[in-house]
Amino acid sequence: QVQLVESGGGLVQAGGSLTLSCAAAGSIFSVNAMSWYRRAPGKQRELVAVITSGGSTNYADSVKGRFAISRDNAKNTVYLQMNSLKPEDTAVYYCNARIQVTVRLNDYWGQGTQVTVSS
């Protein structure tokens, strides 16, 4: 059994900063890529950032230069540092991790954390 637990969401003013955390717990053999998605009201789910097991990163154009994804492999945790936040960043943020538990790789999702940016 594997569970991803998210934390760090909240309400901030435009231009402020916020850091999200997501920790994987359970019987884990290995963790491959980890990523952050978000879903704003009335919009489809959007991939925000990805980090590979080796530390390579990719970002959506809308957050490039403002957000930074990182990971702590010893803790099976992924972070999203969000700077210069804009009202359009308001969304529920979900972490995702590709994890090998026994003999198969599966994608696991966090419960989601609300980020609200006021103008």
Tab-separated table of N, CA, C and O in Angstrom:
chain	number	residue	atom	x	y	z
A	1	GLN	N	0.837	-1.187	0.000
A	1	GLN	CA	0.000	0.000	0.000
A	1	GLN	C	0.881	1.250	0.000
A	1	GLN	O	1.815	1.342	0.791
A	2	VAL	N	0.588	2.190	-0.904
A	2	VAL	CA	1.331	3.428	-1.030
A	2	VAL	C	0.365	4.596	-0.933
A	2	VAL	O	-0.732	4.556	-1.499
A	3	GLN	N	0.778	5.640	-0.225
A	3	GLN	CA	-0.023	6.843	-0.089
A	3	GLN	C	0.863	8.069	-0.250
A	3	GLN	O	1.976	8.104	0.275
A	4	LEU	N	0.366	9.079	-0.988
A	4	LEU	CA	1.048	10.352	-1.145
A	4	LEU	C	0.291	11.399	-0.341
A	4	LEU	O	-0.910	11.587	-0.542
A	5	VAL	N	0.993	12.083	0.558
A	5	VAL	CA	0.388	13.076	1.428
A	5	VAL	C	0.952	14.447	1.091
A	5	VAL	O	2.161	14.661	1.176
A	6	GLU	N	0.061	15.392	0.725
A	6	GLU	CA	0.452	16.738	0.348
A	6	GLU	C	0.221	17.723	1.486
A	6	GLU	O	-0.662	17.534	2.320
A	7	SER	N	0.991	18.807	1.466
A	7	SER	CA	0.814	19.888	2.423
A	7	SER	C	1.398	21.169	1.847
A	7	SER	O	2.159	21.133	0.881
A	8	GLY	N	1.041	22.308	2.436
A	8	GLY	CA	1.639	23.577	2.070
A	8	GLY	C	0.731	24.558	1.358
A	8	GLY	O	1.127	25.708	1.133
A	9	GLY	N	-0.478	24.157	0.984
A	9	GLY	CA	-1.385	25.069	0.316
A	9	GLY	C	-1.894	26.151	1.248
A	9	GLY	O	-1.740	26.068	2.470
A	10	GLY	N	-2.502	27.187	0.662
A	10	GLY	CA	-3.030	28.269	1.461
A	10	GLY	C	-3.410	29.469	0.626
A	10	GLY	O	-3.500	29.396	-0.599
A	11	LEU	N	-3.635	30.586	1.312
A	11	LEU	CA	-4.021	31.849	0.689
A	11	LEU	C	-2.857	32.826	0.764
A	11	LEU	O	-2.298	33.055	1.841
A	12	VAL	N	-2.486	33.402	-0.381
A	12	VAL	CA	-1.397	34.375	-0.433
A	12	VAL	C	-1.796	35.542	-1.322
A	12	VAL	O	-2.672	35.430	-2.181
A	13	GLN	N	-1.125	36.668	-1.118
A	13	GLN	CA	-1.315	37.831	-1.969
A	13	GLN	C	-0.508	37.684	-3.257
A	13	GLN	O	0.506	36.982	-3.293
A	14	ALA	N	-0.964	38.331	-4.317
A	14	ALA	CA	-0.216	38.332	-5.563
A	14	ALA	C	1.206	38.828	-5.325
A	14	ALA	O	1.416	39.801	-4.598
A	15	GLY	N	2.170	38.140	-5.919
A	15	GLY	CA	3.572	38.461	-5.726
A	15	GLY	C	4.223	37.695	-4.595
A	15	GLY	O	5.455	37.742	-4.451
A	16	GLY	N	3.435	36.978	-3.803
A	16	GLY	CA	3.956	36.223	-2.685
A	16	GLY	C	4.510	34.871	-3.094
A	16	GLY	O	4.535	34.511	-4.272
A	17	SER	N	4.940	34.097	-2.079
A	17	SER	CA	5.554	32.795	-2.305
A	17	SER	C	4.890	31.732	-1.455
A	17	SER	O	4.312	32.016	-0.403
A	18	LEU	N	4.986	30.491	-1.912
A	18	LEU	CA	4.416	29.347	-1.213
A	18	LEU	C	5.195	28.104	-1.620
A	18	LEU	O	5.630	27.997	-2.779
A	19	THR	N	5.374	27.166	-0.691
A	19	THR	CA	6.064	25.921	-0.981
A	19	THR	C	5.161	24.735	-0.669
A	19	THR	O	4.641	24.623	0.438
A	20	LEU	N	4.982	23.854	-1.644
A	20	LEU	CA	4.191	22.645	-1.481
A	20	LEU	C	5.115	21.452	-1.260
A	20	LEU	O	6.211	21.397	-1.821
A	21	SER	N	4.668	20.489	-0.455
A	21	SER	CA	5.418	19.273	-0.199
A	21	SER	C	4.530	18.064	-0.449
A	21	SER	O	3.319	18.118	-0.239
A	22	CYS	N	5.134	16.965	-0.879
A	22	CYS	CA	4.410	15.723	-1.110
A	22	CYS	C	5.317	14.560	-0.750
A	22	CYS	O	6.366	14.377	-1.377
A	23	ALA	N	4.917	13.771	0.240
A	23	ALA	CA	5.721	12.658	0.723
A	23	ALA	C	5.035	11.332	0.423
A	23	ALA	O	3.849	11.157	0.717
A	24	ALA	N	5.778	10.392	-0.151
A	24	ALA	CA	5.278	9.054	-0.429
A	24	ALA	C	5.629	8.127	0.728
A	24	ALA	O	6.774	8.106	1.190
A	25	ALA	N	4.644	7.367	1.188
A	25	ALA	CA	4.850	6.447	2.295
A	25	ALA	C	4.242	5.089	1.967
A	25	ALA	O	3.247	5.001	1.250
A	26	GLY	N	4.836	4.028	2.519
A	26	GLY	CA	4.348	2.687	2.304
A	26	GLY	C	5.458	1.733	1.925
A	26	GLY	O	6.636	2.024	2.116
A	27	SER	N	5.062	0.584	1.390
A	27	SER	CA	6.022	-0.420	0.963
A	27	SER	C	6.492	-0.082	-0.445
A	27	SER	O	5.850	-0.435	-1.434
A	28	ILE	N	7.629	0.626	-0.539
A	28	ILE	CA	8.134	1.166	-1.803
A	28	ILE	C	9.461	0.525	-2.150
A	28	ILE	O	10.392	0.525	-1.343
A	29	PHE	N	9.548	0.013	-3.384
A	29	PHE	CA	10.808	-0.516	-3.872
A	29	PHE	C	11.652	0.583	-4.505
A	29	PHE	O	12.844	0.689	-4.223
A	30	SER	N	11.027	1.405	-5.345
A	30	SER	CA	11.732	2.510	-5.973
A	30	SER	C	10.739	3.568	-6.425
A	30	SER	O	9.587	3.266	-6.723
A	31	VAL	N	11.206	4.827	-6.483
A	31	VAL	CA	10.412	5.947	-6.960
A	31	VAL	C	11.082	6.514	-8.202
A	31	VAL	O	12.262	6.876	-8.157
A	32	ASN	N	10.343	6.574	-9.287
A	32	ASN	CA	10.881	7.115	-10.524
A	32	ASN	C	10.527	8.600	-10.634
A	32	ASN	O	10.831	9.360	-9.724
A	33	ALA	N	9.896	9.019	-11.718
A	33	ALA	CA	9.579	10.432	-11.886
A	33	ALA	C	8.521	10.892	-10.884
A	33	ALA	O	7.623	10.134	-10.511
A	34	MET	N	8.629	12.158	-10.457
A	34	MET	CA	7.638	12.790	-9.608
A	34	MET	C	7.233	14.095	-10.275
A	34	MET	O	8.046	14.733	-10.950
A	35	SER	N	5.981	14.502	-10.089
A	35	SER	CA	5.488	15.662	-10.807
A	35	SER	C	4.384	16.369	-10.025
A	35	SER	O	3.837	15.841	-9.056
A	36	TRP	N	4.071	17.591	-10.479
A	36	TRP	CA	2.973	18.380	-9.942
A	36	TRP	C	2.016	18.747	-11.066
A	36	TRP	O	2.448	19.176	-12.146
A	37	TYR	N	0.723	18.561	-10.817
A	37	TYR	CA	-0.349	18.979	-11.704
A	37	TYR	C	-1.228	19.979	-10.968
A	37	TYR	O	-1.192	20.079	-9.739
A	38	ARG	N	-2.047	20.716	-11.723
A	38	ARG	CA	-3.022	21.588	-11.098
A	38	ARG	C	-4.300	21.631	-11.933
A	38	ARG	O	-4.278	21.400	-13.135
A	39	ARG	N	-5.407	21.913	-11.260
A	39	ARG	CA	-6.698	22.044	-11.917
A	39	ARG	C	-7.407	23.282	-11.384
A	39	ARG	O	-7.742	23.352	-10.200
A	40	ALA	N	-7.607	24.261	-12.255
A	40	ALA	CA	-8.312	25.485	-11.911
A	40	ALA	C	-9.793	25.320	-12.233
A	40	ALA	O	-10.165	24.508	-13.082
A	41	PRO	N	-10.667	26.091	-11.563
A	41	PRO	CA	-12.108	25.997	-11.844
A	41	PRO	C	-12.419	26.223	-13.317
A	41	PRO	O	-11.946	27.186	-13.919
A	42	GLY	N	-13.189	25.309	-13.904
A	42	GLY	CA	-13.584	25.428	-15.289
A	42	GLY	C	-12.518	25.070	-16.299
A	42	GLY	O	-12.730	25.264	-17.503
A	43	LYS	N	-11.377	24.552	-15.855
A	43	LYS	CA	-10.288	24.208	-16.757
A	43	LYS	C	-9.864	22.752	-16.563
A	43	LYS	O	-10.122	22.144	-15.530
A	44	GLN	N	-9.199	22.204	-17.568
A	44	GLN	CA	-8.721	20.833	-17.487
A	44	GLN	C	-7.435	20.761	-16.667
A	44	GLN	O	-6.775	21.772	-16.410
A	45	ARG	N	-7.084	19.553	-16.253
A	45	ARG	CA	-5.861	19.346	-15.502
A	45	ARG	C	-4.639	19.735	-16.332
A	45	ARG	O	-4.557	19.425	-17.523
A	46	GLU	N	-3.675	20.398	-15.704
A	46	GLU	CA	-2.489	20.901	-16.370
A	46	GLU	C	-1.234	20.381	-15.685
A	46	GLU	O	-1.122	20.432	-14.460
A	47	LEU	N	-0.281	19.894	-16.462
A	47	LEU	CA	1.015	19.497	-15.923
A	47	LEU	C	1.832	20.752	-15.647
A	47	LEU	O	2.046	21.572	-16.540
A	48	VAL	N	2.317	20.892	-14.409
A	48	VAL	CA	3.046	22.080	-13.990
A	48	VAL	C	4.551	21.869	-14.063
A	48	VAL	O	5.285	22.693	-14.613
A	49	ALA	N	5.041	20.768	-13.489
A	49	ALA	CA	6.478	20.509	-13.427
A	49	ALA	C	6.740	19.028	-13.226
A	49	ALA	O	5.934	18.320	-12.624
A	50	VAL	N	7.879	18.563	-13.735
A	50	VAL	CA	8.299	17.167	-13.620
A	50	VAL	C	9.762	17.122	-13.209
A	50	VAL	O	10.568	17.944	-13.660
A	51	ILE	N	10.102	16.150	-12.362
A	51	ILE	CA	11.496	15.912	-12.012
A	51	ILE	C	11.765	14.415	-12.079
A	51	ILE	O	11.015	13.608	-11.536
A	52	THR	N	12.836	14.022	-12.779
A	52	THR	CA	13.186	12.615	-12.918
A	52	THR	C	13.955	12.141	-11.703
A	52	THR	O	14.345	12.923	-10.838
A	53	SER	N	14.194	10.835	-11.637
A	53	SER	CA	14.959	10.284	-10.532
A	53	SER	C	16.381	10.818	-10.509
A	53	SER	O	17.008	10.860	-9.443
A	54	GLY	N	16.899	11.233	-11.665
A	54	GLY	CA	18.237	11.795	-11.757
A	54	GLY	C	18.307	13.291	-11.524
A	54	GLY	O	19.404	13.859	-11.516
A	55	GLY	N	17.152	13.951	-11.351
A	55	GLY	CA	17.136	15.372	-11.044
A	55	GLY	C	16.870	16.299	-12.211
A	55	GLY	O	16.859	17.524	-12.027
A	56	SER	N	16.647	15.777	-13.412
A	56	SER	CA	16.314	16.629	-14.549
A	56	SER	C	14.896	17.164	-14.399
A	56	SER	O	14.001	16.448	-13.953
A	57	THR	N	14.676	18.426	-14.802
A	57	THR	CA	13.385	19.074	-14.601
A	57	THR	C	12.826	19.644	-15.892
A	57	THR	O	13.565	19.984	-16.822
A	58	ASN	N	11.491	19.752	-15.938
A	58	ASN	CA	10.779	20.410	-17.022
A	58	ASN	C	9.591	21.153	-16.435
A	58	ASN	O	8.980	20.694	-15.465
A	59	TYR	N	9.241	22.308	-17.033
A	59	TYR	CA	8.189	23.169	-16.512
A	59	TYR	C	7.231	23.591	-17.616
A	59	TYR	O	7.615	23.713	-18.783
A	60	ALA	N	5.987	23.831	-17.227
A	60	ALA	CA	5.044	24.463	-18.126
A	60	ALA	C	5.497	25.894	-18.402
A	60	ALA	O	6.077	26.553	-17.535
A	61	ASP	N	5.242	26.378	-19.619
A	61	ASP	CA	5.668	27.727	-19.982
A	61	ASP	C	5.092	28.788	-19.042
A	61	ASP	O	5.739	29.804	-18.775
A	62	SER	N	3.895	28.555	-18.532
A	62	SER	CA	3.222	29.540	-17.701
A	62	SER	C	3.900	29.750	-16.343
A	62	SER	O	3.668	30.780	-15.705
A	63	VAL	N	4.720	28.795	-15.895
A	63	VAL	CA	5.365	28.911	-14.585
A	63	VAL	C	6.884	28.975	-14.681
A	63	VAL	O	7.555	29.172	-13.659
A	64	LYS	N	7.430	28.829	-15.863
A	64	LYS	CA	8.879	28.819	-16.046
A	64	LYS	C	9.491	30.127	-15.547
A	64	LYS	O	9.026	31.213	-15.867
A	65	GLY	N	10.535	30.005	-14.744
A	65	GLY	CA	11.195	31.162	-14.175
A	65	GLY	C	10.627	31.600	-12.840
A	65	GLY	O	11.247	32.417	-12.150
A	66	ARG	N	9.454	31.085	-12.455
A	66	ARG	CA	8.813	31.439	-11.189
A	66	ARG	C	8.735	30.268	-10.217
A	66	ARG	O	8.827	30.461	-9.009
A	67	PHE	N	8.542	29.047	-10.739
A	67	PHE	CA	8.406	27.855	-9.903
A	67	PHE	C	9.671	27.007	-10.000
A	67	PHE	O	10.368	27.012	-11.023
A	68	ALA	N	9.960	26.247	-8.947
A	68	ALA	CA	11.091	25.328	-8.937
A	68	ALA	C	10.686	24.019	-8.273
A	68	ALA	O	10.190	24.024	-7.147
A	69	ILE	N	10.887	22.905	-8.978
A	69	ILE	CA	10.598	21.590	-8.427
A	69	ILE	C	11.903	20.947	-7.960
A	69	ILE	O	12.947	21.096	-8.595
A	70	SER	N	11.846	20.245	-6.832
A	70	SER	CA	13.015	19.567	-6.290
A	70	SER	C	12.553	18.308	-5.562
A	70	SER	O	11.357	18.108	-5.332
A	71	ARG	N	13.512	17.446	-5.194
A	71	ARG	CA	13.148	16.215	-4.492
A	71	ARG	C	14.234	15.814	-3.512
A	71	ARG	O	15.413	16.146	-3.682
A	72	ASP	N	13.819	15.091	-2.488
A	72	ASP	CA	14.711	14.503	-1.506
A	72	ASP	C	14.500	12.999	-1.591
A	72	ASP	O	13.510	12.471	-1.078
A	73	ASN	N	15.405	12.308	-2.262
A	73	ASN	CA	15.227	10.881	-2.507
A	73	ASN	C	15.250	10.054	-1.219
A	73	ASN	O	14.583	9.025	-1.125
A	74	ALA	N	16.019	10.486	-0.231
A	74	ALA	CA	16.079	9.760	1.034
A	74	ALA	C	14.745	9.786	1.761
A	74	ALA	O	14.437	8.873	2.535
A	75	LYS	N	13.947	10.841	1.533
A	75	LYS	CA	12.653	10.981	2.183
A	75	LYS	C	11.480	10.687	1.259
A	75	LYS	O	10.326	10.796	1.683
A	76	ASN	N	11.749	10.323	0.003
A	76	ASN	CA	10.699	10.089	-0.995
A	76	ASN	C	9.726	11.267	-1.050
A	76	ASN	O	8.505	11.086	-1.077
A	77	THR	N	10.274	12.472	-1.096
A	77	THR	CA	9.478	13.687	-1.040
A	77	THR	C	9.809	14.601	-2.215
A	77	THR	O	10.975	14.751	-2.580
A	78	VAL	N	8.771	15.216	-2.791
A	78	VAL	CA	8.931	16.191	-3.855
A	78	VAL	C	8.379	17.530	-3.376
A	78	VAL	O	7.398	17.575	-2.623
A	79	TYR	N	9.021	18.629	-3.796
A	79	TYR	CA	8.640	19.969	-3.386
A	79	TYR	C	8.340	20.824	-4.616
A	79	TYR	O	8.858	20.582	-5.704
A	80	LEU	N	7.519	21.837	-4.430
A	80	LEU	CA	7.281	22.837	-5.458
A	80	LEU	C	7.373	24.210	-4.810
A	80	LEU	O	6.482	24.603	-4.054
A	81	GLN	N	8.464	24.931	-5.093
A	81	GLN	CA	8.644	26.294	-4.613
A	81	GLN	C	8.017	27.245	-5.619
A	81	GLN	O	8.423	27.273	-6.781
A	82	MET	N	7.025	28.013	-5.181
A	82	MET	CA	6.289	28.916	-6.049
A	82	MET	C	6.572	30.354	-5.632
A	82	MET	O	6.289	30.744	-4.502
A	83	ASN	N	7.126	31.137	-6.549
A	83	ASN	CA	7.443	32.535	-6.310
A	83	ASN	C	6.670	33.424	-7.283
A	83	ASN	O	6.188	32.964	-8.316
A	84	SER	N	6.579	34.709	-6.958
A	84	SER	CA	5.898	35.684	-7.812
A	84	SER	C	4.523	35.177	-8.238
A	84	SER	O	4.162	35.221	-9.416
A	85	LEU	N	3.749	34.711	-7.279
A	85	LEU	CA	2.453	34.103	-7.567
A	85	LEU	C	1.483	35.113	-8.172
A	85	LEU	O	1.471	36.289	-7.802
A	86	LYS	N	0.672	34.625	-9.109
A	86	LYS	CA	-0.327	35.421	-9.799
A	86	LYS	C	-1.713	34.845	-9.525
A	86	LYS	O	-1.845	33.661	-9.235
A	87	PRO	N	-2.762	35.663	-9.630
A	87	PRO	CA	-4.120	35.134	-9.439
A	87	PRO	C	-4.435	33.941	-10.335
A	87	PRO	O	-5.178	33.044	-9.920
A	88	GLU	N	-3.896	33.892	-11.538
A	88	GLU	CA	-4.144	32.783	-12.441
A	88	GLU	C	-3.480	31.478	-11.996
A	88	GLU	O	-3.728	30.429	-12.585
A	89	ASP	N	-2.639	31.521	-10.959
A	89	ASP	CA	-2.066	30.309	-10.377
A	89	ASP	C	-3.038	29.621	-9.422
A	89	ASP	O	-2.755	28.517	-8.950
A	90	THR	N	-4.155	30.255	-9.111
A	90	THR	CA	-5.143	29.683	-8.209
A	90	THR	C	-5.666	28.361	-8.768
A	90	THR	O	-6.156	28.307	-9.892
A	91	ALA	N	-5.555	27.285	-7.972
A	91	ALA	CA	-5.957	25.956	-8.416
A	91	ALA	C	-5.780	24.972	-7.279
A	91	ALA	O	-5.195	25.292	-6.244
A	92	VAL	N	-6.285	23.755	-7.477
A	92	VAL	CA	-5.950	22.641	-6.607
A	92	VAL	C	-4.732	21.956	-7.208
A	92	VAL	O	-4.744	21.577	-8.381
A	93	TYR	N	-3.684	21.808	-6.413
A	93	TYR	CA	-2.433	21.219	-6.873
A	93	TYR	C	-2.330	19.776	-6.405
A	93	TYR	O	-2.540	19.474	-5.230
A	94	TYR	N	-1.986	18.873	-7.330
A	94	TYR	CA	-1.869	17.448	-7.058
A	94	TYR	C	-0.462	16.966	-7.384
A	94	TYR	O	0.072	17.284	-8.442
A	95	CYS	N	0.132	16.179	-6.498
A	95	CYS	CA	1.402	15.557	-6.824
A	95	CYS	C	1.152	14.159	-7.378
A	95	CYS	O	0.136	13.517	-7.098
A	96	ASN	N	2.098	13.703	-8.196
A	96	ASN	CA	2.031	12.388	-8.815
A	96	ASN	C	3.409	11.750	-8.729
A	96	ASN	O	4.423	12.422	-8.885
A	97	ALA	N	3.434	10.443	-8.479
A	97	ALA	CA	4.697	9.724	-8.427
A	97	ALA	C	4.546	8.364	-9.085
A	97	ALA	O	3.560	7.665	-8.854
A	98	ARG	N	5.529	8.007	-9.905
A	98	ARG	CA	5.566	6.680	-10.514
A	98	ARG	C	6.422	5.795	-9.618
A	98	ARG	O	7.619	6.037	-9.454
A	99	ILE	N	5.793	4.772	-9.037
A	99	ILE	CA	6.406	3.987	-7.972
A	99	ILE	C	6.319	2.500	-8.278
A	99	ILE	O	5.272	2.001	-8.696
A	100	GLN	N	7.435	1.789	-8.062
A	100	GLN	CA	7.437	0.336	-8.129
A	100	GLN	C	7.248	-0.205	-6.724
A	100	GLN	O	8.052	0.062	-5.830
A	101	VAL	N	6.180	-0.967	-6.529
A	101	VAL	CA	5.871	-1.527	-5.225
A	101	VAL	C	6.352	-2.975	-5.135
A	101	VAL	O	7.088	-3.337	-4.218
A	102	THR	N	5.947	-3.812	-6.074
A	102	THR	CA	6.374	-5.208	-6.102
A	102	THR	C	7.035	-5.523	-7.444
A	102	THR	O	8.262	-5.458	-7.566
A	103	VAL	N	6.241	-5.858	-8.446
A	103	VAL	CA	6.781	-6.191	-9.764
A	103	VAL	C	6.305	-5.239	-10.849
A	103	VAL	O	6.722	-5.365	-11.999
A	104	ARG	N	5.440	-4.272	-10.508
A	104	ARG	CA	4.891	-3.363	-11.497
A	104	ARG	C	5.050	-1.906	-11.077
A	104	ARG	O	5.074	-1.590	-9.892
A	105	LEU	N	5.172	-1.031	-12.079
A	105	LEU	CA	5.175	0.406	-11.861
A	105	LEU	C	3.757	0.947	-11.966
A	105	LEU	O	3.028	0.598	-12.890
A	106	ASN	N	3.374	1.800	-11.034
A	106	ASN	CA	2.055	2.421	-11.045
A	106	ASN	C	2.162	3.897	-10.685
A	106	ASN	O	3.088	4.311	-9.987
A	107	ASP	N	1.206	4.691	-11.167
A	107	ASP	CA	1.114	6.102	-10.810
A	107	ASP	C	0.228	6.270	-9.589
A	107	ASP	O	-0.876	5.721	-9.519
A	108	TYR	N	0.717	7.042	-8.616
A	108	TYR	CA	-0.038	7.350	-7.419
A	108	TYR	C	-0.247	8.847	-7.326
A	108	TYR	O	0.606	9.634	-7.760
A	109	TRP	N	-1.384	9.253	-6.752
A	109	TRP	CA	-1.776	10.657	-6.666
A	109	TRP	C	-1.957	11.097	-5.231
A	109	TRP	O	-2.473	10.349	-4.392
A	110	GLY	N	-1.551	12.332	-4.949
A	110	GLY	CA	-1.839	12.941	-3.671
A	110	GLY	C	-3.286	13.390	-3.605
A	110	GLY	O	-4.023	13.360	-4.596
A	111	GLN	N	-3.713	13.819	-2.414
A	111	GLN	CA	-5.116	14.184	-2.198
A	111	GLN	C	-5.470	15.567	-2.727
A	111	GLN	O	-6.658	15.902	-2.823
A	112	GLY	N	-4.475	16.358	-3.072
A	112	GLY	CA	-4.694	17.706	-3.560
A	112	GLY	C	-4.618	18.729	-2.448
A	112	GLY	O	-5.028	18.479	-1.321
A	113	THR	N	-4.068	19.902	-2.772
A	113	THR	CA	-3.997	20.998	-1.819
A	113	THR	C	-4.358	22.292	-2.537
A	113	THR	O	-3.888	22.555	-3.644
A	114	GLN	N	-5.224	23.103	-1.916
A	114	GLN	CA	-5.744	24.316	-2.533
A	114	GLN	C	-4.752	25.462	-2.404
A	114	GLN	O	-4.272	25.755	-1.306
A	115	VAL	N	-4.456	26.108	-3.527
A	115	VAL	CA	-3.654	27.326	-3.554
A	115	VAL	C	-4.529	28.438	-4.103
A	115	VAL	O	-5.060	28.328	-5.214
A	116	THR	N	-4.697	29.510	-3.329
A	116	THR	CA	-5.492	30.652	-3.740
A	116	THR	C	-4.641	31.909	-3.682
A	116	THR	O	-4.057	32.221	-2.643
A	117	VAL	N	-4.576	32.633	-4.801
A	117	VAL	CA	-3.785	33.856	-4.901
A	117	VAL	C	-4.741	35.018	-5.119
A	117	VAL	O	-5.447	35.067	-6.129
A	118	SER	N	-4.779	35.950	-4.183
A	118	SER	CA	-5.669	37.092	-4.269
A	118	SER	C	-4.994	38.253	-4.978
A	118	SER	O	-3.773	38.434	-4.890
A	119	SER	N	-5.786	39.059	-5.678
A	119	SER	CA	-5.260	40.190	-6.415
A	119	SER	C	-5.170	41.425	-5.547
A	119	SER	O	-5.651	41.452	-4.412
